[in-house]
Amino acid sequence: MAQILVVDDEEKVRHILSIMLELKGHVVEQARDGEEALSIIQSKRYDLLILDLKMPKMDGITLHRHVKKIDPAYPVVFITAFGSVDSAVEMMREGAIDYITKPFEEDRILMTVERVVKMSQLMSENEGLRKEIAERAGLSDLICVSEAMKRTMEIAMKVARKPETTVLLTGESGTGKELVARFIHANSPRSRNRFVALNCAAISPNLVESELFGHEKGSFTSASAQKVGKFEYASGGTLFLDEVGDLQFEAQAKVLRALEEKTFERVGGNKPIVADVRVICATNKDLARMVADKQFREDLYYRINVFPIHIPPLRERTEAIIPLSQHFIRRFRQEMHTQPELTEGAKRLLLRHSWPGNVRELVNAMERAVILAGSDPQITESTLSFLARDTSGPPADDFELPTGGICLEELEKDLVRQALATANNNKTLAAKLLGISRSKFRRKLKNIGGDEEE
C-alpha cells in the first residue's frame, strides 16, 4: 500500500486513476492544479506523485521543479497526451521516474506505479539504514575509546570483509553485542541488503520454526496466510540470532541444516529455498558448558563458533564510561529539550559504579538522570543517588536486615511515597524511578490509599 497524490485539472482523469489505484489497495488523494498540489506536498510526504504535464496556473513542469527543491529524489510520474511525449522524456532527464500516456492503459499504469512504489520504498529503507549506520558508527567510535574495545572492533572489521563467515559474539548482557553485529554488517559487502535481528529467547516455543523459516498457508491452525521467515527475509544480508543459547533443541537441528546446506523449507512446505545470509549469533551463556551438559548441540556450536568475538564488560573499559555517558545525555536532552551536564562529582560516582548491566544499564541511568535533573543545568551526585548503593558490589551486599526484622509491606509503601515525592507527583516518572510499569505503580498507589486521578 502506498500514499499517492494525483494532480490533474480534469476531474474525470483524477477519478479514473484514483479508482484504479484504490482497487489495488493504495491510498489516493487528489489535487486540481499545481498550486493546490504544492500546498499539499509542503505539509505531507507521499510515496508517489502523478502529475499532469499541462495544467492551468502552474503546469506539471513548474510543479516538478518546486518538488525537486523539497526533495531531489521525490518519486514523480508524469501524465501526458501522446503528442507531448517528448516533453515527458525531457522531464525524466530532470529527475522524473516515468510517464504514462492518455488514453490510459490500465495494465501499464498499474505496472508503472508498482515499480515506482517499490523503488521509492527501497530508497526510503536505504536512507533509513544509512542514518542508522551513521548514528551507530558514531557510537562505535565512542565505544572504541578503550583499548579493549579497539582490539575488538579491529577484529570485527577483519571478519566484516568475509561475508560468508559465521560469527559468534559472546559477553555479558548489555555489553553491545548487537551494535558489534550491526558494525560487521555495515562494513561488509552485504551492507546494501537487510540486517535482520531475532531474539531467540523471546520466541514462543511453538512458533520458533515459523519465525526462522516461515510457513505455508494452512500448515497449522492459525496459519491463515503464507509467512516469510527471518532466514528468507534477510536474503542477501545478515541474520542476527541474539540469545542463541535459548534456541530450542529441536530448532537447532534445522538451523544447522540451513547453515550447512544453505537451503531450508517453510513449515508445511517442500520447496527448498536458498539461504543466502551471513549468520551472526550472540549469547551471554557458556555454550561450551551447555554442550557438555547436552543442552546445546555440539555440531551447531562448532558451526556457529567459526569466528568468535568476545565483548568485554563495561567495568573492564572504564575509560569509555564518561564519553558514553555524555553521548547518551546529549541524546536524551535533545529529546527532552533540557541542557544538563555532568559535574565532576557525578563523573567520579559513575566511575565507581560496577555497571552489572553494562552499556544498557548506562543508557537507562542517563535517561533517568536527565529526567530527574529537569531544568537544572547540572547532573550531580545527588541526581545519581540511585546508583550510590552499587559502587563496589551488588546491592544486596550493602543492605543489612535489622535483627528485629522488617515489615516489607510498610517498606514498599514508603518507597512508593518517596518516589511520588521525588517525581513531584508525576506518576509516570515515579514508576520509572521504581523500575515498574505505570499501571503497576497505580495499583500500588491504590493499595496505600493514594489518589489514582491525575
Short mmCIF file of C-alpha atoms in Angstrom, two decimals:
data_model
loop_
_atom_site.label_atom_id
_atom_site.label_comp_id
_atom_site.label_asym_id
_atom_site.label_seq_id
_atom_site.Cartn_x
_atom_site.Cartn_y
_atom_site.Cartn_z
CA MET A 1 0.00 0.00 0.00
CA ALA A 2 1.31 3.44 -0.92
CA GLN A 3 0.28 7.06 -0.36
CA ILE A 4 -0.22 8.63 -3.80
CA LEU A 5 -1.15 12.15 -4.89
CA VAL A 6 -2.79 12.52 -8.33
CA VAL A 7 -2.58 16.04 -9.80
CA ASP A 8 -4.67 16.81 -12.89
CA ASP A 9 -7.04 19.63 -13.88
CA GLU A 10 -9.51 17.11 -15.39
CA GLU A 11 -11.79 15.63 -12.72
CA LYS A 12 -12.53 12.59 -14.91
CA VAL A 13 -8.83 11.73 -15.19
CA ARG A 14 -8.33 12.08 -11.44
CA HIS A 15 -11.38 9.90 -10.80
CA ILE A 16 -10.31 7.10 -13.17
CA LEU A 17 -6.76 6.95 -11.79
CA SER A 18 -7.96 7.04 -8.18
CA ILE A 19 -10.35 4.11 -8.69
CA MET A 20 -7.65 2.05 -10.48
CA LEU A 21 -5.12 2.60 -7.72
CA GLU A 22 -7.51 2.30 -4.76
CA LEU A 23 -8.68 -1.10 -6.04
CA LYS A 24 -5.04 -2.19 -5.70
CA GLY A 25 -5.00 -1.10 -2.06
CA HIS A 26 -3.30 2.29 -2.43
CA VAL A 27 -4.43 5.43 -0.61
CA VAL A 28 -5.03 8.15 -3.19
CA GLU A 29 -5.52 11.90 -2.75
CA GLN A 30 -6.26 14.43 -5.47
CA ALA A 31 -5.29 17.98 -6.40
CA ARG A 32 -6.83 20.08 -9.20
CA ASP A 33 -3.74 22.03 -10.21
CA GLY A 34 -0.07 22.63 -9.44
CA GLU A 35 -0.65 25.36 -6.86
CA GLU A 36 -3.03 23.23 -4.79
CA ALA A 37 -0.67 20.26 -5.10
CA LEU A 38 2.36 22.26 -3.96
CA SER A 39 0.49 23.43 -0.86
CA ILE A 40 -0.37 19.81 0.00
CA ILE A 41 3.12 18.46 -0.74
CA GLN A 42 4.75 21.04 1.54
CA SER A 43 2.83 19.65 4.53
CA LYS A 44 2.72 15.93 3.74
CA ARG A 45 5.04 13.29 2.27
CA TYR A 46 3.77 10.87 -0.41
CA ASP A 47 5.28 7.69 -1.80
CA LEU A 48 4.46 8.82 -5.36
CA LEU A 49 3.30 11.95 -7.22
CA ILE A 50 1.41 11.53 -10.51
CA LEU A 51 1.44 14.91 -12.28
CA ASP A 52 -0.33 16.05 -15.44
CA LEU A 53 2.14 17.79 -17.73
CA LYS A 54 -0.20 20.60 -18.87
CA MET A 55 -2.38 22.38 -16.29
CA PRO A 56 -3.59 25.97 -15.76
CA LYS A 57 -1.99 28.24 -13.09
CA MET A 58 1.04 26.02 -12.53
CA ASP A 59 1.87 23.26 -15.02
CA GLY A 60 3.49 19.92 -14.22
CA ILE A 61 6.97 21.06 -15.29
CA THR A 62 6.95 24.03 -12.89
CA LEU A 63 5.48 21.93 -10.09
CA HIS A 64 8.16 19.29 -10.65
CA ARG A 65 10.90 21.90 -10.27
CA HIS A 66 9.37 23.04 -6.95
CA VAL A 67 9.13 19.42 -5.80
CA LYS A 68 12.81 18.84 -6.60
CA LYS A 69 13.69 21.72 -4.25
CA ILE A 70 11.79 19.94 -1.45
CA ASP A 71 13.42 16.59 -2.22
CA PRO A 72 15.58 15.94 -5.33
CA ALA A 73 14.69 12.23 -5.12
CA TYR A 74 10.90 12.68 -4.78
CA PRO A 75 9.27 9.91 -6.95
CA VAL A 76 7.32 11.56 -9.80
CA VAL A 77 5.45 10.06 -12.78
CA PHE A 78 4.01 12.34 -15.48
CA ILE A 79 0.68 12.07 -17.29
CA THR A 80 0.91 13.24 -20.88
CA ALA A 81 -1.01 13.16 -24.14
CA PHE A 82 0.71 11.16 -26.87
CA GLY A 83 1.85 14.33 -28.65
CA SER A 84 3.65 15.59 -25.52
CA VAL A 85 5.83 12.52 -25.00
CA ASP A 86 8.98 14.46 -25.89
CA SER A 87 8.29 16.87 -23.02
CA ALA A 88 7.78 13.97 -20.61
CA VAL A 89 11.03 12.39 -21.72
CA GLU A 90 12.76 15.73 -21.11
CA MET A 91 11.30 15.74 -17.57
CA MET A 92 12.72 12.26 -16.99
CA ARG A 93 16.15 13.70 -17.78
CA GLU A 94 15.48 16.21 -14.99
CA GLY A 95 14.64 13.53 -12.46
CA ALA A 96 11.12 12.19 -13.11
CA ILE A 97 10.99 8.39 -12.96
CA ASP A 98 8.50 7.61 -15.77
CA TYR A 99 5.44 8.82 -17.67
CA ILE A 100 2.04 7.41 -18.64
CA THR A 101 0.12 8.42 -21.75
CA LYS A 102 -3.52 9.27 -22.42
CA PRO A 103 -5.70 7.40 -23.20
CA PHE A 104 -4.81 5.17 -20.26
CA GLU A 105 -3.86 1.51 -20.48
CA GLU A 106 -4.71 0.08 -17.08
CA ASP A 107 -2.07 -2.67 -17.09
CA ARG A 108 0.71 -0.23 -17.99
CA ILE A 109 -0.39 2.27 -15.34
CA LEU A 110 -0.52 -0.36 -12.59
CA MET A 111 2.80 -1.88 -13.65
CA THR A 112 4.46 1.57 -13.68
CA VAL A 113 3.04 2.53 -10.30
CA GLU A 114 4.03 -0.75 -8.65
CA ARG A 115 7.58 -0.46 -9.99
CA VAL A 116 7.98 3.15 -8.86
CA VAL A 117 6.44 2.50 -5.42
CA LYS A 118 8.81 -0.41 -4.80
CA MET A 119 11.73 1.74 -5.89
CA SER A 120 10.57 4.55 -3.56
CA GLN A 121 10.18 2.21 -0.60
CA LEU A 122 13.61 0.69 -1.24
CA MET A 123 15.16 4.18 -1.36
CA SER A 124 13.46 5.03 1.96
CA GLU A 125 14.76 1.82 3.54
CA ASN A 126 18.27 2.55 2.31
CA GLU A 127 18.14 6.13 3.60
CA GLY A 128 16.94 4.89 6.99
CA LEU A 129 19.73 2.32 7.03
CA ARG A 130 22.32 4.97 6.15
CA LYS A 131 21.14 7.18 9.01
CA GLU A 132 21.14 4.24 11.40
CA ILE A 133 24.63 3.21 10.33
CA ALA A 134 25.88 6.77 10.69
CA GLU A 135 24.45 7.04 14.20
CA ARG A 136 25.76 3.66 15.22
CA ALA A 137 29.14 4.35 13.63
CA GLY A 138 29.40 7.43 15.82
CA LEU A 139 28.56 5.35 18.87
CA SER A 140 31.07 2.68 17.84
CA ASP A 141 33.73 5.42 17.74
CA LEU A 142 32.84 6.26 21.33
CA ILE A 143 32.94 2.63 22.42
CA CYS A 144 36.43 2.38 20.88
CA VAL A 145 37.73 4.89 23.43
CA SER A 146 39.02 1.89 25.41
CA GLU A 147 41.94 -0.25 24.22
CA ALA A 148 39.92 -3.42 24.87
CA MET A 149 37.14 -2.32 22.50
CA LYS A 150 39.60 -1.01 19.92
CA ARG A 151 41.02 -4.51 19.65
CA THR A 152 37.51 -6.00 19.50
CA MET A 153 36.40 -3.67 16.70
CA GLU A 154 39.60 -4.25 14.73
CA ILE A 155 38.83 -7.98 14.80
CA ALA A 156 35.21 -7.25 13.84
CA MET A 157 36.38 -5.19 10.85
CA LYS A 158 38.52 -8.09 9.61
CA VAL A 159 35.64 -10.57 9.64
CA ALA A 160 33.26 -7.98 8.17
CA ARG A 161 35.13 -8.31 4.88
CA LYS A 162 34.42 -12.08 4.79
CA PRO A 163 30.66 -12.05 4.02
CA GLU A 164 30.15 -15.83 4.29
CA THR A 165 31.85 -16.35 7.67
CA THR A 166 29.62 -17.15 10.63
CA VAL A 167 30.39 -15.11 13.75
CA LEU A 168 29.71 -15.83 17.44
CA LEU A 169 29.60 -12.81 19.75
CA THR A 170 29.95 -13.56 23.47
CA GLY A 171 29.76 -11.32 26.50
CA GLU A 172 27.57 -10.27 29.39
CA SER A 173 24.09 -8.91 28.84
CA GLY A 174 24.10 -5.27 27.77
CA THR A 175 27.70 -5.09 26.53
CA GLY A 176 26.70 -4.07 22.98
CA LYS A 177 26.73 -7.36 21.06
CA GLU A 178 24.05 -6.19 18.64
CA LEU A 179 25.97 -2.98 17.99
CA VAL A 180 29.04 -5.03 17.02
CA ALA A 181 26.86 -7.25 14.82
CA ARG A 182 25.50 -4.17 13.03
CA PHE A 183 29.02 -2.80 12.70
CA ILE A 184 30.09 -6.04 10.98
CA HIS A 185 27.09 -5.87 8.63
CA ALA A 186 27.59 -2.16 7.84
CA ASN A 187 31.21 -2.77 6.85
CA SER A 188 30.60 -5.91 4.81
CA PRO A 189 29.76 -6.50 1.13
CA ARG A 190 26.25 -7.39 2.38
CA SER A 191 25.58 -3.88 3.75
CA ARG A 192 23.28 -2.95 0.83
CA ASN A 193 20.85 -5.62 1.98
CA ARG A 194 18.92 -6.12 5.21
CA PHE A 195 20.16 -6.63 8.74
CA VAL A 196 17.51 -8.76 10.45
CA ALA A 197 17.62 -9.36 14.20
CA LEU A 198 15.78 -12.11 16.08
CA ASN A 199 15.85 -12.64 19.84
CA CYS A 200 15.71 -16.42 20.26
CA ALA A 201 14.73 -16.09 23.93
CA ALA A 202 11.62 -14.10 23.03
CA ILE A 203 10.09 -16.61 20.59
CA SER A 204 7.16 -18.75 21.70
CA PRO A 205 8.29 -22.42 21.58
CA ASN A 206 5.52 -23.40 19.16
CA LEU A 207 6.38 -20.56 16.75
CA VAL A 208 10.17 -20.76 16.65
CA GLU A 209 10.39 -22.65 13.33
CA SER A 210 7.80 -20.36 11.73
CA GLU A 211 9.76 -17.27 12.84
CA LEU A 212 13.02 -18.65 11.49
CA PHE A 213 11.87 -20.31 8.27
CA GLY A 214 8.33 -19.07 7.61
CA HIS A 215 5.27 -21.19 6.91
CA GLU A 216 2.82 -22.03 4.16
CA LYS A 217 -0.86 -21.14 4.37
CA GLY A 218 -2.77 -23.83 6.26
CA SER A 219 0.34 -25.54 7.63
CA PHE A 220 -1.12 -25.23 11.15
CA THR A 221 -4.34 -23.94 12.73
CA SER A 222 -3.50 -20.24 12.87
CA ALA A 223 -1.56 -20.16 9.57
CA SER A 224 -4.19 -18.17 7.63
CA ALA A 225 -1.62 -16.83 5.14
CA GLN A 226 1.86 -17.60 3.88
CA LYS A 227 4.62 -16.11 6.04
CA VAL A 228 8.22 -15.31 5.11
CA GLY A 229 10.68 -16.29 7.87
CA LYS A 230 13.75 -14.42 9.04
CA PHE A 231 16.19 -16.56 7.00
CA GLU A 232 14.30 -15.69 3.84
CA TYR A 233 13.63 -12.05 4.74
CA ALA A 234 17.35 -11.48 5.37
CA SER A 235 18.31 -12.93 1.97
CA GLY A 236 21.49 -11.32 0.70
CA GLY A 237 22.08 -9.63 4.05
CA THR A 238 22.79 -10.56 7.66
CA LEU A 239 20.70 -12.52 10.15
CA PHE A 240 21.48 -11.76 13.79
CA LEU A 241 20.38 -14.54 16.18
CA ASP A 242 20.53 -12.97 19.63
CA GLU A 243 20.49 -15.19 22.74
CA VAL A 244 21.16 -18.23 20.54
CA GLY A 245 21.73 -20.29 23.69
CA ASP A 246 17.97 -20.13 24.29
CA LEU A 247 17.12 -21.65 20.93
CA GLN A 248 15.02 -24.78 21.32
CA PHE A 249 16.97 -28.02 20.90
CA GLU A 250 14.63 -29.19 18.11
CA ALA A 251 15.06 -25.94 16.18
CA GLN A 252 18.85 -26.13 16.50
CA ALA A 253 18.95 -29.04 14.04
CA LYS A 254 17.11 -27.02 11.39
CA VAL A 255 19.36 -24.01 11.87
CA LEU A 256 22.38 -26.30 11.48
CA ARG A 257 20.98 -27.69 8.24
CA ALA A 258 20.27 -24.19 6.89
CA LEU A 259 23.86 -23.18 7.67
CA GLU A 260 25.46 -26.29 6.22
CA GLU A 261 23.27 -26.87 3.15
CA LYS A 262 22.41 -23.21 2.50
CA THR A 263 18.77 -24.22 1.99
CA PHE A 264 15.61 -24.64 4.07
CA GLU A 265 11.86 -25.19 3.66
CA ARG A 266 9.00 -23.23 5.13
CA VAL A 267 6.89 -25.05 7.73
CA GLY A 268 4.35 -27.10 5.76
CA GLY A 269 6.30 -26.67 2.52
CA ASN A 270 8.57 -28.94 0.49
CA LYS A 271 10.21 -26.46 -1.86
CA PRO A 272 13.87 -25.76 -0.98
CA ILE A 273 14.66 -22.05 -0.52
CA VAL A 274 18.22 -20.79 -0.80
CA ALA A 275 19.57 -19.32 2.45
CA ASP A 276 21.92 -16.63 1.14
CA VAL A 277 22.66 -14.98 4.51
CA ARG A 278 25.55 -14.40 6.84
CA VAL A 279 24.54 -15.54 10.33
CA ILE A 280 25.87 -13.73 13.39
CA CYS A 281 24.97 -15.31 16.71
CA ALA A 282 25.23 -13.80 20.17
CA THR A 283 24.96 -15.20 23.67
CA ASN A 284 25.70 -14.35 27.30
CA LYS A 285 25.81 -18.04 28.18
CA ASP A 286 28.67 -20.55 28.30
CA LEU A 287 27.80 -22.58 25.21
CA ALA A 288 30.73 -24.95 25.68
CA ARG A 289 29.37 -25.92 29.10
CA MET A 290 25.86 -26.22 27.64
CA VAL A 291 27.28 -28.62 25.04
CA ALA A 292 28.87 -30.70 27.83
CA ASP A 293 25.52 -30.69 29.67
CA LYS A 294 23.69 -31.79 26.50
CA GLN A 295 21.70 -28.53 26.44
CA PHE A 296 23.15 -27.29 23.13
CA ARG A 297 24.02 -29.27 20.01
CA GLU A 298 27.76 -29.84 19.68
CA ASP A 299 27.66 -29.77 15.87
CA LEU A 300 25.79 -26.45 15.84
CA TYR A 301 28.19 -24.98 18.41
CA TYR A 302 31.20 -25.70 16.19
CA ARG A 303 29.32 -24.44 13.13
CA ILE A 304 28.50 -21.02 14.66
CA ASN A 305 31.80 -20.70 16.53
CA VAL A 306 33.82 -20.27 13.32
CA PHE A 307 34.88 -16.75 14.28
CA PRO A 308 34.32 -15.95 17.99
CA ILE A 309 34.50 -12.36 19.27
CA HIS A 310 34.27 -11.57 22.99
CA ILE A 311 32.80 -8.20 24.04
CA PRO A 312 34.38 -7.06 27.34
CA PRO A 313 32.10 -5.77 30.13
CA LEU A 314 31.93 -2.04 30.81
CA ARG A 315 33.81 -2.38 34.11
CA GLU A 316 36.86 -3.52 32.09
CA ARG A 317 36.77 -0.41 29.89
CA THR A 318 36.22 2.36 32.41
CA GLU A 319 37.86 4.97 30.16
CA ALA A 320 34.72 4.73 27.96
CA ILE A 321 32.21 5.38 30.76
CA ILE A 322 32.33 9.21 30.77
CA PRO A 323 32.38 9.68 26.94
CA LEU A 324 29.50 7.21 26.61
CA SER A 325 27.57 8.92 29.43
CA GLN A 326 27.97 12.29 27.76
CA HIS A 327 26.85 10.84 24.41
CA PHE A 328 23.65 9.44 25.93
CA ILE A 329 22.98 12.64 27.87
CA ARG A 330 23.19 14.63 24.61
CA ARG A 331 20.73 12.23 23.01
CA PHE A 332 18.18 12.42 25.85
CA ARG A 333 18.44 16.15 26.47
CA GLN A 334 17.73 16.72 22.77
CA GLU A 335 14.57 14.62 23.13
CA MET A 336 13.55 16.36 26.37
CA HIS A 337 14.71 19.89 25.47
CA THR A 338 16.96 20.26 28.52
CA GLN A 339 20.66 21.13 28.93
CA PRO A 340 22.17 19.27 31.94
CA GLU A 341 25.89 18.49 32.16
CA LEU A 342 27.78 16.08 34.45
CA THR A 343 29.57 17.58 37.44
CA GLU A 344 32.99 16.24 38.49
CA GLY A 345 31.38 14.56 41.49
CA ALA A 346 28.86 12.83 39.24
CA LYS A 347 31.66 11.61 36.99
CA ARG A 348 33.50 10.12 39.99
CA LEU A 349 30.31 8.30 41.03
CA LEU A 350 29.86 6.90 37.52
CA LEU A 351 33.44 5.59 37.55
CA ARG A 352 32.96 3.93 40.97
CA HIS A 353 29.79 2.13 39.91
CA SER A 354 30.30 -1.51 38.87
CA TRP A 355 27.77 -1.44 35.97
CA PRO A 356 26.49 -5.03 36.18
CA GLY A 357 24.06 -4.19 33.36
CA ASN A 358 26.87 -2.76 31.22
CA VAL A 359 26.07 -0.27 28.42
CA ARG A 360 22.34 -0.98 28.61
CA GLU A 361 22.32 -0.03 32.28
CA LEU A 362 24.33 3.11 31.49
CA VAL A 363 21.79 4.17 28.83
CA ASN A 364 18.90 3.73 31.28
CA ALA A 365 20.79 5.54 34.04
CA MET A 366 21.49 8.55 31.83
CA GLU A 367 17.87 8.76 30.69
CA ARG A 368 16.76 8.67 34.32
CA ALA A 369 19.36 11.29 35.28
CA VAL A 370 18.23 13.70 32.55
CA ILE A 371 14.60 13.30 33.68
CA LEU A 372 15.50 13.89 37.32
CA ALA A 373 17.66 16.90 36.50
CA GLY A 374 14.72 18.57 34.79
CA SER A 375 15.54 22.25 34.24
CA ASP A 376 18.66 22.01 36.45
CA PRO A 377 21.77 22.69 34.35
CA GLN A 378 23.79 20.05 36.22
CA ILE A 379 23.61 16.31 36.84
CA THR A 380 25.15 15.96 40.30
CA GLU A 381 25.99 13.12 42.69
CA SER A 382 22.61 13.76 44.27
CA THR A 383 20.87 13.29 40.90
CA LEU A 384 22.66 9.94 40.55
CA SER A 385 21.90 8.83 44.12
CA PHE A 386 20.00 5.84 42.72
CA LEU A 387 23.44 4.44 41.75
CA ALA A 388 25.04 5.05 45.17
CA ARG A 389 24.14 1.65 46.59
CA ASP A 390 26.18 -0.12 43.94
CA THR A 391 29.63 1.47 43.90
CA SER A 392 31.59 -1.58 44.98
CA GLY A 393 29.43 -4.64 44.51
CA PRO A 394 25.88 -6.00 44.22
CA PRO A 395 23.19 -4.00 46.07
CA ALA A 396 22.47 -6.93 48.37
CA ASP A 397 25.95 -6.61 49.93
CA ASP A 398 25.18 -3.06 51.10
CA PHE A 399 21.95 -3.85 52.93
CA GLU A 400 21.79 -5.42 56.38
CA LEU A 401 18.49 -6.80 57.62
CA PRO A 402 17.68 -5.38 61.08
CA THR A 403 17.87 -8.01 63.85
CA GLY A 404 14.28 -7.25 64.79
CA GLY A 405 13.11 -7.91 61.23
CA ILE A 406 11.30 -5.55 58.85
CA CYS A 407 7.76 -5.06 57.57
CA LEU A 408 8.07 -5.48 53.82
CA GLU A 409 4.61 -4.02 53.19
CA GLU A 410 5.44 -0.82 55.08
CA LEU A 411 8.82 -0.55 53.31
CA GLU A 412 7.06 -0.77 49.94
CA LYS A 413 4.56 1.92 50.97
CA ASP A 414 7.41 4.22 51.99
CA LEU A 415 9.19 3.62 48.67
CA VAL A 416 6.03 4.43 46.71
CA ARG A 417 5.53 7.66 48.68
CA GLN A 418 9.20 8.65 48.28
CA ALA A 419 9.14 8.00 44.54
CA LEU A 420 5.99 10.10 44.17
CA ALA A 421 7.52 12.96 46.19
CA THR A 422 10.80 12.84 44.24
CA ALA A 423 8.86 12.92 40.96
CA ASN A 424 6.69 15.87 42.10
CA ASN A 425 3.56 13.68 41.89
CA ASN A 426 4.31 12.66 38.31
CA LYS A 427 3.15 9.02 38.32
CA THR A 428 4.91 8.09 35.07
CA LEU A 429 8.24 9.34 36.38
CA ALA A 430 7.65 7.78 39.83
CA ALA A 431 7.02 4.41 38.19
CA LYS A 432 10.24 4.82 36.17
CA LEU A 433 12.18 5.60 39.36
CA LEU A 434 10.99 2.31 40.88
CA GLY A 435 11.59 0.36 37.68
CA ILE A 436 7.97 -0.73 37.29
CA SER A 437 5.20 -0.03 34.77
CA ARG A 438 2.84 2.88 35.28
CA SER A 439 -0.16 0.55 35.68
CA LYS A 440 1.64 -1.44 38.39
CA PHE A 441 2.58 1.80 40.17
CA ARG A 442 -1.07 2.93 40.11
CA ARG A 443 -2.13 -0.37 41.70
CA LYS A 444 0.45 0.01 44.45
CA LEU A 445 -0.63 3.62 45.00
CA LYS A 446 -4.24 2.48 45.27
CA ASN A 447 -3.25 -0.15 47.83
CA ILE A 448 -1.82 2.53 50.14
CA GLY A 449 -4.87 4.72 49.75
CA GLY A 450 -3.33 7.17 47.26
CA ASP A 451 -5.35 9.17 44.76
CA GLU A 452 -5.47 7.44 41.36
CA GLU A 453 -6.52 10.51 39.47
CA GLU A 454 -4.03 12.74 37.63
#
